[in-house]
Amino acid sequence: MDRVNKTVLDALEEHQSIRIHGDLPTKKLDSDDYLASTRKTISEFVSFWNDIANLQLLAVEIWPRRSYFALDFNNSKYDYDKAHTQVIVLPVYLLRMSRRSGSWRIFRHKPEDSHLAKRIAFLHEGNGQDPTPFLEDHIKGVVYGNPRNLLPPLEP
């Protein structure tokens, strides 16, 4: 955990704003409440990070084997009302939990910068005015009951 926190501190010093793309085994989560169990799983990190940054958990995606979350640090450009049309690209760090040991690794994952930004805009579009974090459960099925509009997000 100390290495993860050091990496985050160094990243914030370098970039000011970053995005964590979390990756963890779905079997480590409680299937009755994926959102709450994701929060619980990352709570040790978040309690430390809350003291050093403005955090926002934007989305959690559940898949049969792996689940993912997006967590923004100091994203001053984020505007909930416009987030479905804005693609805010931030440096992405992949935080991955090992399936076997439950230990965490973190590393800079530049290929995800633009892709994750577009995915977050898409989730805002599909989830309409629902509050963040958005939960997409691909095991039970995803239904967008009230999308904001049909316009694609603007490119950065």
C-alpha positions as a printed Julia matrix, in Angstrom:
156×3 Matrix{Float64}:
   0.0     0.0     0.0
   2.89    2.38    0.7
   4.2     1.96   -2.87
   0.75    2.72   -4.27
   0.42    5.86   -2.15
   3.93    7.01   -3.09
   3.15    6.56   -6.79
  -0.06    8.58   -6.41
   1.75   11.35   -4.51
   4.46   11.5    -7.18
   1.84   11.52   -9.96
  -0.08   14.36   -8.34
   3.11   16.35   -7.93
   3.89   15.86  -11.61
   0.4    16.24  -13.13
  -1.83   17.94  -10.5
  -4.86   15.97  -11.82
  -4.9    12.24  -12.5
  -7.37    9.43  -13.0
  -7.14    5.99  -11.44
  -8.49    3.13  -13.51
  -9.03    0.42  -10.93
  -9.03   -3.25  -11.89
 -10.04   -5.92   -9.39
 -11.38   -9.48   -9.41
 -15.18   -9.53   -9.39
 -15.19  -12.48   -7.0
 -13.66  -10.19   -4.32
 -16.83   -8.05   -4.42
 -20.22   -8.61   -2.82
 -22.68   -9.41   -5.61
 -25.57   -8.0    -3.54
 -24.02   -4.51   -3.6
 -21.14   -4.07   -6.03
 -20.9    -0.34   -5.5
 -20.63   -0.52   -1.71
 -18.16   -3.4    -1.83
 -15.98   -1.56   -4.37
 -15.93    1.43   -2.03
 -15.05   -0.85    0.88
 -12.28   -2.56   -1.1
 -10.57    0.73   -1.91
 -11.44    2.5     1.36
  -7.93    2.28    2.81
  -6.52    4.1    -0.21
  -9.35    6.6    -0.41
  -9.09    7.57    3.25
  -5.42    8.47    2.68
  -6.04   10.13   -0.69
  -8.93   12.27    0.64
  -6.37   14.11    2.76
  -4.25   15.09   -0.24
  -6.69   15.51   -3.14
 -10.24   16.2    -4.22
 -11.57   12.74   -5.16
 -14.55   11.67   -7.19
 -15.56    8.09   -7.88
 -17.22    8.34  -11.29
 -18.1     4.81  -12.32
 -17.91    1.11  -11.49
 -18.2    -1.56  -14.19
 -18.84   -5.17  -13.28
 -17.88   -8.02  -15.6
 -17.84  -11.77  -14.83
 -14.09  -12.02  -14.12
 -12.84   -8.47  -13.56
 -14.43   -5.24  -12.39
 -13.27   -1.71  -12.98
 -13.68    1.73  -11.48
 -12.73    5.28  -12.44
 -11.58    7.68   -9.74
 -10.6    11.27  -10.51
  -8.13   13.31   -8.47
  -8.33   17.12   -8.58
 -10.33   17.25  -11.82
 -11.28   20.94  -11.83
 -12.58   20.7   -15.42
 -15.28   18.18  -14.47
 -18.8    19.58  -14.88
 -21.55   17.04  -14.23
 -24.03   18.9   -16.41
 -21.71   18.86  -19.43
 -19.81   15.63  -18.78
 -21.71   13.74  -21.49
 -20.34   16.09  -24.17
 -16.86   16.66  -22.74
 -13.94   14.3   -23.07
 -11.6    15.32  -20.26
  -8.31   13.54  -20.78
  -6.25   13.03  -17.63
  -3.12   10.93  -17.06
  -4.36    7.44  -16.18
  -2.76    5.16  -13.61
  -3.87    1.55  -13.53
  -4.42    0.24   -9.99
  -4.71   -3.53  -10.2
  -5.52   -6.04   -7.48
  -4.04   -9.51   -7.87
  -6.62  -12.29   -8.0
  -4.41  -14.69   -6.05
  -2.68  -12.6    -3.42
  -5.02   -9.61   -3.15
  -1.99   -7.31   -3.35
  -2.09   -4.06   -5.33
   0.12   -2.72   -8.14
  -0.05    0.68   -9.73
   1.56    2.01  -12.89
   1.13    4.76  -15.46
  -1.02    3.51  -18.33
  -0.89    6.18  -21.03
  -2.9     4.21  -23.66
  -5.97    4.56  -21.42
  -5.87    8.37  -21.18
  -8.15    9.1   -24.13
 -10.07    5.81  -24.11
 -11.17    6.13  -20.47
 -12.11    9.8   -20.96
 -14.42    8.83  -23.83
 -15.86    5.94  -21.8
 -16.7     8.26  -18.91
 -18.47   10.7   -21.25
 -20.42    7.76  -22.7
 -21.44    6.61  -19.21
 -22.69   10.11  -18.4
 -24.72   10.08  -21.61
 -26.24    6.67  -20.99
 -27.02    7.2   -17.32
 -28.8    10.49  -17.86
 -29.13   12.51  -14.66
 -28.38    9.6   -12.33
 -25.88   10.5    -9.62
 -22.28    9.37   -9.8
 -20.82    6.89   -9.38
 -22.53    5.07  -12.2
 -22.85    1.32  -11.85
 -22.75   -0.79  -15.0
 -23.45   -4.44  -14.21
 -22.59   -6.46  -17.31
 -23.46   -9.7   -15.52
 -27.11   -8.85  -14.91
 -27.32   -6.61  -17.98
 -27.07   -2.89  -18.68
 -30.08   -0.8   -19.57
 -29.93    2.92  -20.29
 -33.4     4.04  -19.3
 -32.98    7.77  -19.67
 -30.0     8.89  -21.77
 -29.25   12.62  -21.82
 -29.27   12.95  -25.61
 -28.04   11.17  -28.69
 -25.05   13.37  -29.46
 -21.6    11.79  -29.34
 -19.09   13.36  -26.92
 -16.9    16.12  -28.27
 -13.29   15.23  -28.96
 -10.63   16.77  -26.69
